[in-house]
Coordinates of C-alpha atoms and ligand atoms in Angstrom, one line a residue:
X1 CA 95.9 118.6 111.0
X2 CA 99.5 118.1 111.2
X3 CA 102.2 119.6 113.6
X4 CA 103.9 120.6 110.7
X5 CA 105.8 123.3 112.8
X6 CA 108.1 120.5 114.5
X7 CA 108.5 118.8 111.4
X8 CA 112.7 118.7 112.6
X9 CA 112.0 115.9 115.2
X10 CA 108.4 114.3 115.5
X11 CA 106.6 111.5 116.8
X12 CA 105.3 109.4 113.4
X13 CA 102.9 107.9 115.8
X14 CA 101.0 111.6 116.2
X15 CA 102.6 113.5 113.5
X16 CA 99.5 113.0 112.1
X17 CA 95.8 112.2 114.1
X18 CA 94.8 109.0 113.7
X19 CA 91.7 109.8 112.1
X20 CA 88.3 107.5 112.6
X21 CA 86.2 108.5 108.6
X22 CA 82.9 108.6 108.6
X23 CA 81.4 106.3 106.4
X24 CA 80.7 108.0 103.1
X25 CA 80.8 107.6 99.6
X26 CA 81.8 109.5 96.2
X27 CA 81.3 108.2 92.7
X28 CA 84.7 106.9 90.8
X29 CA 86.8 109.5 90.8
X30 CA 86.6 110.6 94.2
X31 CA 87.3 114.2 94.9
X32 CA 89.9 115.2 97.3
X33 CA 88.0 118.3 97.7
X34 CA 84.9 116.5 99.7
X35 CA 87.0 113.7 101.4
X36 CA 85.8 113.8 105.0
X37 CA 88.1 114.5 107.2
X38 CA 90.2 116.3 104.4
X39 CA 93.8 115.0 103.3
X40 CA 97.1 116.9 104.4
X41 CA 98.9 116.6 101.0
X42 CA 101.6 119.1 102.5
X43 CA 99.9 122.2 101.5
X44 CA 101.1 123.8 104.4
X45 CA 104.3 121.9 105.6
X46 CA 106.2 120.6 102.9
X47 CA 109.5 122.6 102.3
X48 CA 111.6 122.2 99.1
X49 CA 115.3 122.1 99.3
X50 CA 116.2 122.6 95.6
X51 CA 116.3 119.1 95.2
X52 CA 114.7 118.9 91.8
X53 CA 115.2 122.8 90.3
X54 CA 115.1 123.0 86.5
X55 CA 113.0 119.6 86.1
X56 CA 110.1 119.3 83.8
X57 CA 107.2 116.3 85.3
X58 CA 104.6 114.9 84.2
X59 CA 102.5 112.9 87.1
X60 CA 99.5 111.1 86.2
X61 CA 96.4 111.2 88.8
X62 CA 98.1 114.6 90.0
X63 CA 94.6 116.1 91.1
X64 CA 94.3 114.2 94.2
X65 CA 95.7 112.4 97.2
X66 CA 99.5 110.7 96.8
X67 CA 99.7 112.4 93.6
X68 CA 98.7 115.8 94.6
X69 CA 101.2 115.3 97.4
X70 CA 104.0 114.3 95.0
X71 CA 103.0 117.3 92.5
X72 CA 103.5 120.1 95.4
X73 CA 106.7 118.2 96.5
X74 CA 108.0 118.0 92.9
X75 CA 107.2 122.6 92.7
X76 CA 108.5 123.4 96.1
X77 CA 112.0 121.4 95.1
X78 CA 111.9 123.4 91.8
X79 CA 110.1 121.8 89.1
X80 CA 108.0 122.6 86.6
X81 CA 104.7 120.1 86.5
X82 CA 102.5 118.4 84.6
X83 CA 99.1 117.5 86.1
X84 CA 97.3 114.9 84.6
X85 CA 93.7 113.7 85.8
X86 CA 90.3 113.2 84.6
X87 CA 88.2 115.7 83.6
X88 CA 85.7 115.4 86.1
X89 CA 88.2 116.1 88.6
X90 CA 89.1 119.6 87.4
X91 CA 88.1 121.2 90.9
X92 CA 90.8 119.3 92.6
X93 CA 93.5 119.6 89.5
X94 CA 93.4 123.1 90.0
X95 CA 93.6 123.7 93.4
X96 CA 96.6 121.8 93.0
X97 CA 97.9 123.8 90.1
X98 CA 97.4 127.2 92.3
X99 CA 99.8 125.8 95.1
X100 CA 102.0 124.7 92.1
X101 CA 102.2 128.2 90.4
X102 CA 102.3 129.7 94.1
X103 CA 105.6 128.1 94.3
X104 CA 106.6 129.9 91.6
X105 CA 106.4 126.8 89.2
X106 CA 104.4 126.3 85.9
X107 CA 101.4 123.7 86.0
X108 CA 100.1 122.4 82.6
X109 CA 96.7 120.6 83.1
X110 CA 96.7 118.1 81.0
X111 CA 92.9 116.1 81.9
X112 CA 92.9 112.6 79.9
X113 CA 91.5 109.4 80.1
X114 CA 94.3 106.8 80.8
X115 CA 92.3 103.5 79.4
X116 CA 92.4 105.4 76.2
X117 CA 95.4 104.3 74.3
X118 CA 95.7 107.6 72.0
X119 CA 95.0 109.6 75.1
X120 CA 98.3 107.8 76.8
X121 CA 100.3 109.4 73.7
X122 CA 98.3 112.6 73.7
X123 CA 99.0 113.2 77.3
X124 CA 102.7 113.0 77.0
X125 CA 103.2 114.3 73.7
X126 CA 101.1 117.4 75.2
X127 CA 103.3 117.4 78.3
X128 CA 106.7 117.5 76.1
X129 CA 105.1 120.6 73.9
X130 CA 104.3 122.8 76.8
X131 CA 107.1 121.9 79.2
X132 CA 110.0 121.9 76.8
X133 CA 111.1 118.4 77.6
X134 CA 110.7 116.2 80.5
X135 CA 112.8 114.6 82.3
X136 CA 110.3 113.0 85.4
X137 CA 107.6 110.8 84.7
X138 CA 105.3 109.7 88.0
X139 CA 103.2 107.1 86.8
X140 CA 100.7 106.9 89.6
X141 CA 97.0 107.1 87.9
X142 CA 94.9 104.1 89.4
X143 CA 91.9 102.8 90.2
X144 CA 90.7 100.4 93.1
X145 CA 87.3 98.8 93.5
X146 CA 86.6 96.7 96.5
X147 CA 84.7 93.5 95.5
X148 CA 84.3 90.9 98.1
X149 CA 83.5 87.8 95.9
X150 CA 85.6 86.9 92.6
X151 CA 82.2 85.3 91.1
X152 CA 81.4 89.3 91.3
X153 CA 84.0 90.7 89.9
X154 CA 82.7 91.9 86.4
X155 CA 84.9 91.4 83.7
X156 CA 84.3 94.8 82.9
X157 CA 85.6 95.8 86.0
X158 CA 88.7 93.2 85.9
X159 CA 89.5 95.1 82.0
X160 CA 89.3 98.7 83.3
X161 CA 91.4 98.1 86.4
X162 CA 94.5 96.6 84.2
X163 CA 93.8 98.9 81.7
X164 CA 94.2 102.2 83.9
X165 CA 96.7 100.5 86.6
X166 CA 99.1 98.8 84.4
X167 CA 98.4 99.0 80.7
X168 CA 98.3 102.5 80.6
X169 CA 102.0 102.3 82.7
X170 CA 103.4 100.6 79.8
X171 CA 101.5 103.1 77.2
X172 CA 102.9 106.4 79.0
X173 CA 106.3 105.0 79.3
X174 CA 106.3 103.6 76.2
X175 CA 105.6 107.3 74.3
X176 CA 107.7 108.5 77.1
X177 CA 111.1 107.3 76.3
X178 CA 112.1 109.1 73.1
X179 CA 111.9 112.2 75.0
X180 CA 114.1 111.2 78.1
X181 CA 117.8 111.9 78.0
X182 CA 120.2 110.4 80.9
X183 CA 119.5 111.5 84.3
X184 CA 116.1 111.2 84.0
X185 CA 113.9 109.2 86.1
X186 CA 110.3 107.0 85.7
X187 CA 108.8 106.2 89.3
X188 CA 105.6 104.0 89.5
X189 CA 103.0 103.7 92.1
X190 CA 102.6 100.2 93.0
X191 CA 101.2 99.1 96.5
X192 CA 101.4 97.0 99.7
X193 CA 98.9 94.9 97.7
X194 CA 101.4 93.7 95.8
X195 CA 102.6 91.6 98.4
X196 CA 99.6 91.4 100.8
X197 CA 96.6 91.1 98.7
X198 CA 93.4 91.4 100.5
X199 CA 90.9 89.1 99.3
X200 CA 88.9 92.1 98.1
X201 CA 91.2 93.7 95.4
X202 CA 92.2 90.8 93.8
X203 CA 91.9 91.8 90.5
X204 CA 93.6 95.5 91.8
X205 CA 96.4 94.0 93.4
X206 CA 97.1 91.6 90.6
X207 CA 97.7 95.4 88.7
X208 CA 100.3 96.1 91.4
X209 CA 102.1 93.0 91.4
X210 CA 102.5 93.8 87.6
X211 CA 103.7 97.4 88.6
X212 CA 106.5 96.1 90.6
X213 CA 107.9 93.6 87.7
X214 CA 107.8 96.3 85.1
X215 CA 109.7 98.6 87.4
X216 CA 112.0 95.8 87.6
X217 CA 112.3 94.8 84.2
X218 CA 112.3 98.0 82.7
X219 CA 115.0 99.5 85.2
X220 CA 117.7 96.8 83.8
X221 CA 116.4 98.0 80.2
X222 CA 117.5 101.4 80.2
X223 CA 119.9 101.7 83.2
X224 CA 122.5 102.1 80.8
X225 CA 121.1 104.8 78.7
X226 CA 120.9 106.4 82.3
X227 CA 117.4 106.3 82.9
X228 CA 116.4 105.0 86.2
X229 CA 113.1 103.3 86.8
X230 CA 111.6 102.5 90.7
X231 CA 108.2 102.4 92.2
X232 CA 107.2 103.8 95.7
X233 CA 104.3 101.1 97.4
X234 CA 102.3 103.1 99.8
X235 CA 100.1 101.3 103.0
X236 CA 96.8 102.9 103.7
X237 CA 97.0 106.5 102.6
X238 CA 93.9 108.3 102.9
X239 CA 92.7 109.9 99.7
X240 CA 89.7 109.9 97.5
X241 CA 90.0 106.5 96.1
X242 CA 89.1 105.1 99.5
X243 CA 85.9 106.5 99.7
X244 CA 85.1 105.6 95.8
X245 CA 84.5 101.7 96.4
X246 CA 88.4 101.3 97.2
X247 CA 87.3 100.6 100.7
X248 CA 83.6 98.6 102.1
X249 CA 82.5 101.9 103.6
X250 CA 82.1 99.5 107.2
X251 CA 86.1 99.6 106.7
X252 CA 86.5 103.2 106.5
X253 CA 86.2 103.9 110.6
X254 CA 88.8 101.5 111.2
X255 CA 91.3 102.0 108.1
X256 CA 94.7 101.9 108.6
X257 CA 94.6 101.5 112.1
X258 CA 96.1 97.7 111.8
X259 CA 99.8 99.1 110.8
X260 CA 102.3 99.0 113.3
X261 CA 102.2 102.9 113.5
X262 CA 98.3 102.4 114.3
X263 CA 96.8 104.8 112.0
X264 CA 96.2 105.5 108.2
X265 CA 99.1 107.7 106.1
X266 CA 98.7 110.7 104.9
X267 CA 99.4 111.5 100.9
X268 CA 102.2 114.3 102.2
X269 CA 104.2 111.5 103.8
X270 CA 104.9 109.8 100.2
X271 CA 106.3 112.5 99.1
X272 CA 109.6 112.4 99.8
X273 CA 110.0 108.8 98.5
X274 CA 109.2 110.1 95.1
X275 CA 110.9 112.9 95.4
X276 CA 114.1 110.8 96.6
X277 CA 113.7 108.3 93.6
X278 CA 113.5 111.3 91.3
X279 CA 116.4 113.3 92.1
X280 CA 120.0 113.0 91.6
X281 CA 121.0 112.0 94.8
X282 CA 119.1 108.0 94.3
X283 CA 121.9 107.6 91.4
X284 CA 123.0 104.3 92.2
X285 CA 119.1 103.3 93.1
X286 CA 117.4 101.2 90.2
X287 CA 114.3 98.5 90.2
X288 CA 113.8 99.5 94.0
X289 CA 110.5 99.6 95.5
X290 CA 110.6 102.0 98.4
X291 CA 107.7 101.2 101.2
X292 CA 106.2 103.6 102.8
X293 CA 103.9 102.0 104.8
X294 CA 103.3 102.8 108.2
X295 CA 105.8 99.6 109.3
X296 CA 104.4 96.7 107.6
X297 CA 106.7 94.1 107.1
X298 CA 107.0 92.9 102.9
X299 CA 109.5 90.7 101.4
Ligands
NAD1 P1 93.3 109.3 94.2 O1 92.0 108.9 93.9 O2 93.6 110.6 94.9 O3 94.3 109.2 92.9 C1 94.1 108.3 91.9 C2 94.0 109.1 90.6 O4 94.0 108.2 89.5 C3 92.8 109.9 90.5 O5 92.9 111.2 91.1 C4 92.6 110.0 89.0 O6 93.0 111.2 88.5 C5 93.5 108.9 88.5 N1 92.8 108.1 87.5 C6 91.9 107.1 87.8 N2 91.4 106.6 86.7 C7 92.0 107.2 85.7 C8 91.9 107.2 84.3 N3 91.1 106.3 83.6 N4 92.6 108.1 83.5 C9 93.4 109.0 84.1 N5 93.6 109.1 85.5 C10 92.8 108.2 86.2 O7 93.9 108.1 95.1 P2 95.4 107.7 95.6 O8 95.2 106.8 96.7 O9 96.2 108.9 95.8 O10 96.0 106.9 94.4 C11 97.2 107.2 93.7 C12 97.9 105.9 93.5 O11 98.3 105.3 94.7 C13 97.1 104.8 92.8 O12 97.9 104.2 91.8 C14 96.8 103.9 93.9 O13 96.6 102.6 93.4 C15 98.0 104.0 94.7 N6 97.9 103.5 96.1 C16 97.1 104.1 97.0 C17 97.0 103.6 98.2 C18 96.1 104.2 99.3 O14 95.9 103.7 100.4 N7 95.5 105.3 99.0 C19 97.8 102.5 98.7 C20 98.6 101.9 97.7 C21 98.7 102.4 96.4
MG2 MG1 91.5 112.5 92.0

């Protein structure tokens, strides 16, 4: 899919095609391995430059899509990694482990359950044990489910999406900081939604708005005990969420085709905004949210 081979200068217009979905659908999670057309999470093109060799991650939602993308990025710059997911998604988590440990890398599958408070602590206690340390957290688990009318939205549904989006942010941090020493580095996944809301994921982008104000807040906390804290908001990146109610399935034809760069993003092109925020050379950045968003203008 991608003309990875003239990665050195490249159109961004048709680095990538600008790809028309079928309408389909997959239960919640979504599987990146039936996503039709398949996502470029940079399998084949991403090179590592040694930019994070010796690190120890743990990602949350690293089976699939933007966090798929970020855990090759993370092993091909020289980090050891993490992978947490659901267990329903084990097919994806390790197809993503086998590029990991093809990269010379160790991947530690770690499926949880996010809404679970216990399985929060579980995750990243687990992740310490088998990595040695860590010294990366990717927060990036979510969940989005499109509902057009708020007198619809169940509260069920409102609970879960806090739970998993943002609660479980504060939970994996929270159990997270005893365990990180200076120089390392927390990077959320917040969204365009946090500043654009469409009016069906109000309850989701409520979540990211959240996202970006903990970054913010927690990035003064413990900027001097050398811990930096940012979020990356992605635009319309193509992944399994999408097709698992994130989108109306009318929408999916037609998604991302509004950005300035007229077509959806791929999870590889996140990755080097994470992989920026995590490594040494973003010292001086703290509390930023980095866009990458196919040109969308935000405050
Ligand atoms: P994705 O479906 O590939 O990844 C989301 C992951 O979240 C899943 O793979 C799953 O492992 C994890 N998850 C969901 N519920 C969970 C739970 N209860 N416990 C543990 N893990 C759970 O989709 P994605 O688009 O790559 O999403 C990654 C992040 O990017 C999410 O935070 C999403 O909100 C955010 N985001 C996506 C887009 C987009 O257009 N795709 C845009 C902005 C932000
Ligand atoms: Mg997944």
């Amino acid at each position: 899919m991608s003309t990875h081979d003239q990665l050195t200068f490249c159109d961004p217009v048709s680095r990538f095609h600008r790809i028309s979905p079928p309408r389909q659908s997959q239960p919640e999670p979504g599987l990146d391995a039936e996503l039709d057309p398949a996502a470029d999470r940079g399998e084949e093109s991403y090179r590592g430059t040694g930019r994070l060799e010796g690190r120890r991650a743990l990602i949350t939602g690293a089976d699939s899509g933007i966090g798929a993308a970020v855990a090759i990025a993370f092993a091909r710059e020289g980090a050891d990694v993490a992978l947490n997911y659901l267990p329903e998604e084990r097919e994806d988590a390790e197809r993503v482990a086998e590029i990991i440990r093809a990269a010379g890398r160790r991947a530690i599958l770690l499926p949880a359950d996010l809404a679970d408070v216990e399985a929060c602590r579980s995750v990243v206690s687990d992740a310490v044990d088998q990595l040695g340390g860590l010294d990366a957290l990717v927060n990036n688990a979510g969940k989005q489910v499109s509902v057009d009318r708020l007198e619809d939205l169940e509260d069920e549904e409102w609970t879960a999406t806090f739970d998993v989006n943002i609660t479980a942010i504060f939970r994996v941090t929270q159990a997270a900081l005893p365990h990180l020493e200076a120089g390392a580095t927390i990077v959320n996944t917040t969204s365009i939604q946090a500043y654009n809301p469409s009016t069906n994921l109000i309850h989701y982008a409520s979540t990211k708005a959240a996202i970006n104000n903990f970054t913010k807040g927690m990035a003064q906390q413990v900027a001097s005990r050398g811990i930096r804290v940012n979020a990356v908001a992605p635009g319309p990146i193509w992944t399994p969420l999408q097709v698992s109610k994130g989108q109306p399935q009318d929408a999916l034809p037609d998604f991302g085709k509004d950005t300035p760069l007229g077509r959806a993003g791929q999870p590889t092109e996140l990755a080097p905004a994470f992989v920026f925020l995590s490594s040494p050379e973003s010292s001086y950045v703290l509390g930023e949210t980095l866009h990458v968003n196919g040109g969308t203008p935000t405050p």
